[in-house]
Amino acid sequence: MDEDAHRRWHVSFLPSTVLGYSGEPRLLDSYYRYVTHGIYAFSARLTFAEIEDLAKKPGVLGSWARGVALQ
């Protein structure tokens, strides 16, 4: 998977590509540089409810809010 495909895959996990109130992009970073180490991660602007929904999706091993792991 190339870097653009990797980024699109991460965007597919998000409820939308931009924040409704500001128009800012939700996806902050897609950590493609760590793929060779088996790490598939991204950072995004999400509400706590969206983080909880994301954590329930297949393939999601964990989620963190500002450095705090959510169970």
mmCIF file of C-alpha atoms in Angstrom:
data_model
loop_
_atom_site.group_PDB
_atom_site.id
_atom_site.type_symbol
_atom_site.label_atom_id
_atom_site.label_comp_id
_atom_site.label_asym_id
_atom_site.label_seq_id
_atom_site.Cartn_x
_atom_site.Cartn_y
_atom_site.Cartn_z
ATOM 1 C CA MET A 1 0.000 0.000 0.000
ATOM 2 C CA ASP A 2 1.494 3.353 -0.987
ATOM 3 C CA GLU A 3 1.349 6.444 1.222
ATOM 4 C CA ASP A 4 -1.744 7.952 -0.474
ATOM 5 C CA ALA A 5 -3.673 4.675 -0.204
ATOM 6 C CA HIS A 6 -2.626 4.397 3.442
ATOM 7 C CA ARG A 7 -3.948 7.910 4.131
ATOM 8 C CA ARG A 8 -7.259 7.176 2.340
ATOM 9 C CA TRP A 9 -7.621 4.006 4.423
ATOM 10 C CA HIS A 10 -7.228 6.031 7.621
ATOM 11 C CA VAL A 11 -9.730 8.651 6.414
ATOM 12 C CA SER A 12 -12.237 5.814 5.875
ATOM 13 C CA PHE A 13 -12.361 5.326 9.667
ATOM 14 C CA LEU A 14 -13.477 8.933 10.256
ATOM 15 C CA PRO A 15 -17.105 10.134 10.347
ATOM 16 C CA SER A 16 -16.251 12.932 7.870
ATOM 17 C CA THR A 17 -13.132 14.459 6.319
ATOM 18 C CA VAL A 18 -13.580 17.904 7.898
ATOM 19 C CA LEU A 19 -14.989 19.346 11.113
ATOM 20 C CA GLY A 20 -18.451 20.754 10.506
ATOM 21 C CA TYR A 21 -18.042 23.902 12.579
ATOM 22 C CA SER A 22 -14.628 25.000 11.294
ATOM 23 C CA GLY A 23 -13.957 23.126 8.063
ATOM 24 C CA GLU A 24 -10.580 21.987 9.411
ATOM 25 C CA PRO A 25 -9.411 18.556 8.267
ATOM 26 C CA ARG A 26 -10.043 15.793 10.806
ATOM 27 C CA LEU A 27 -6.987 13.734 9.869
ATOM 28 C CA LEU A 28 -3.894 15.296 11.408
ATOM 29 C CA ASP A 29 -1.336 12.653 10.483
ATOM 30 C CA SER A 30 -1.202 9.203 8.951
ATOM 31 C CA TYR A 31 1.888 7.545 10.358
ATOM 32 C CA TYR A 32 3.007 5.884 7.135
ATOM 33 C CA ARG A 33 6.681 6.104 8.100
ATOM 34 C CA TYR A 34 6.133 3.410 10.757
ATOM 35 C CA VAL A 35 4.489 0.834 8.462
ATOM 36 C CA THR A 36 7.790 -1.021 8.106
ATOM 37 C CA HIS A 37 7.605 -1.617 11.878
ATOM 38 C CA GLY A 38 4.043 -2.969 11.677
ATOM 39 C CA ILE A 39 2.455 0.174 13.101
ATOM 40 C CA TYR A 40 -0.657 1.454 11.319
ATOM 41 C CA ALA A 41 -1.725 4.559 13.203
ATOM 42 C CA PHE A 42 -3.189 7.992 12.651
ATOM 43 C CA SER A 43 -4.111 11.071 14.631
ATOM 44 C CA ALA A 44 -7.365 12.935 14.081
ATOM 45 C CA ARG A 45 -9.710 15.508 15.540
ATOM 46 C CA LEU A 46 -12.584 13.542 17.103
ATOM 47 C CA THR A 47 -15.122 13.988 19.871
ATOM 48 C CA PHE A 48 -15.062 11.553 22.791
ATOM 49 C CA ALA A 49 -18.193 9.866 21.389
ATOM 50 C CA GLU A 50 -16.481 9.464 17.991
ATOM 51 C CA ILE A 51 -13.422 7.974 19.689
ATOM 52 C CA GLU A 52 -15.659 5.452 21.457
ATOM 53 C CA ASP A 53 -17.340 4.556 18.130
ATOM 54 C CA LEU A 54 -13.961 4.224 16.419
ATOM 55 C CA ALA A 55 -12.704 1.908 19.160
ATOM 56 C CA LYS A 56 -15.553 -0.532 18.364
ATOM 57 C CA LYS A 57 -14.593 -0.927 14.691
ATOM 58 C CA PRO A 58 -12.967 -4.160 13.537
ATOM 59 C CA GLY A 59 -9.201 -3.898 13.380
ATOM 60 C CA VAL A 60 -8.917 -1.029 15.865
ATOM 61 C CA LEU A 61 -6.721 -2.165 18.730
ATOM 62 C CA GLY A 62 -6.809 1.010 20.773
ATOM 63 C CA SER A 63 -7.601 4.683 20.867
ATOM 64 C CA TRP A 64 -6.234 7.547 22.891
ATOM 65 C CA ALA A 65 -7.520 11.005 23.706
ATOM 66 C CA ARG A 66 -4.647 13.443 24.125
ATOM 67 C CA GLY A 67 -2.355 10.691 25.292
ATOM 68 C CA VAL A 68 -4.905 8.930 27.522
ATOM 69 C CA ALA A 69 -5.872 5.406 26.443
ATOM 70 C CA LEU A 70 -9.607 4.774 26.296
ATOM 71 C CA GLN A 71 -10.969 1.314 26.979
#
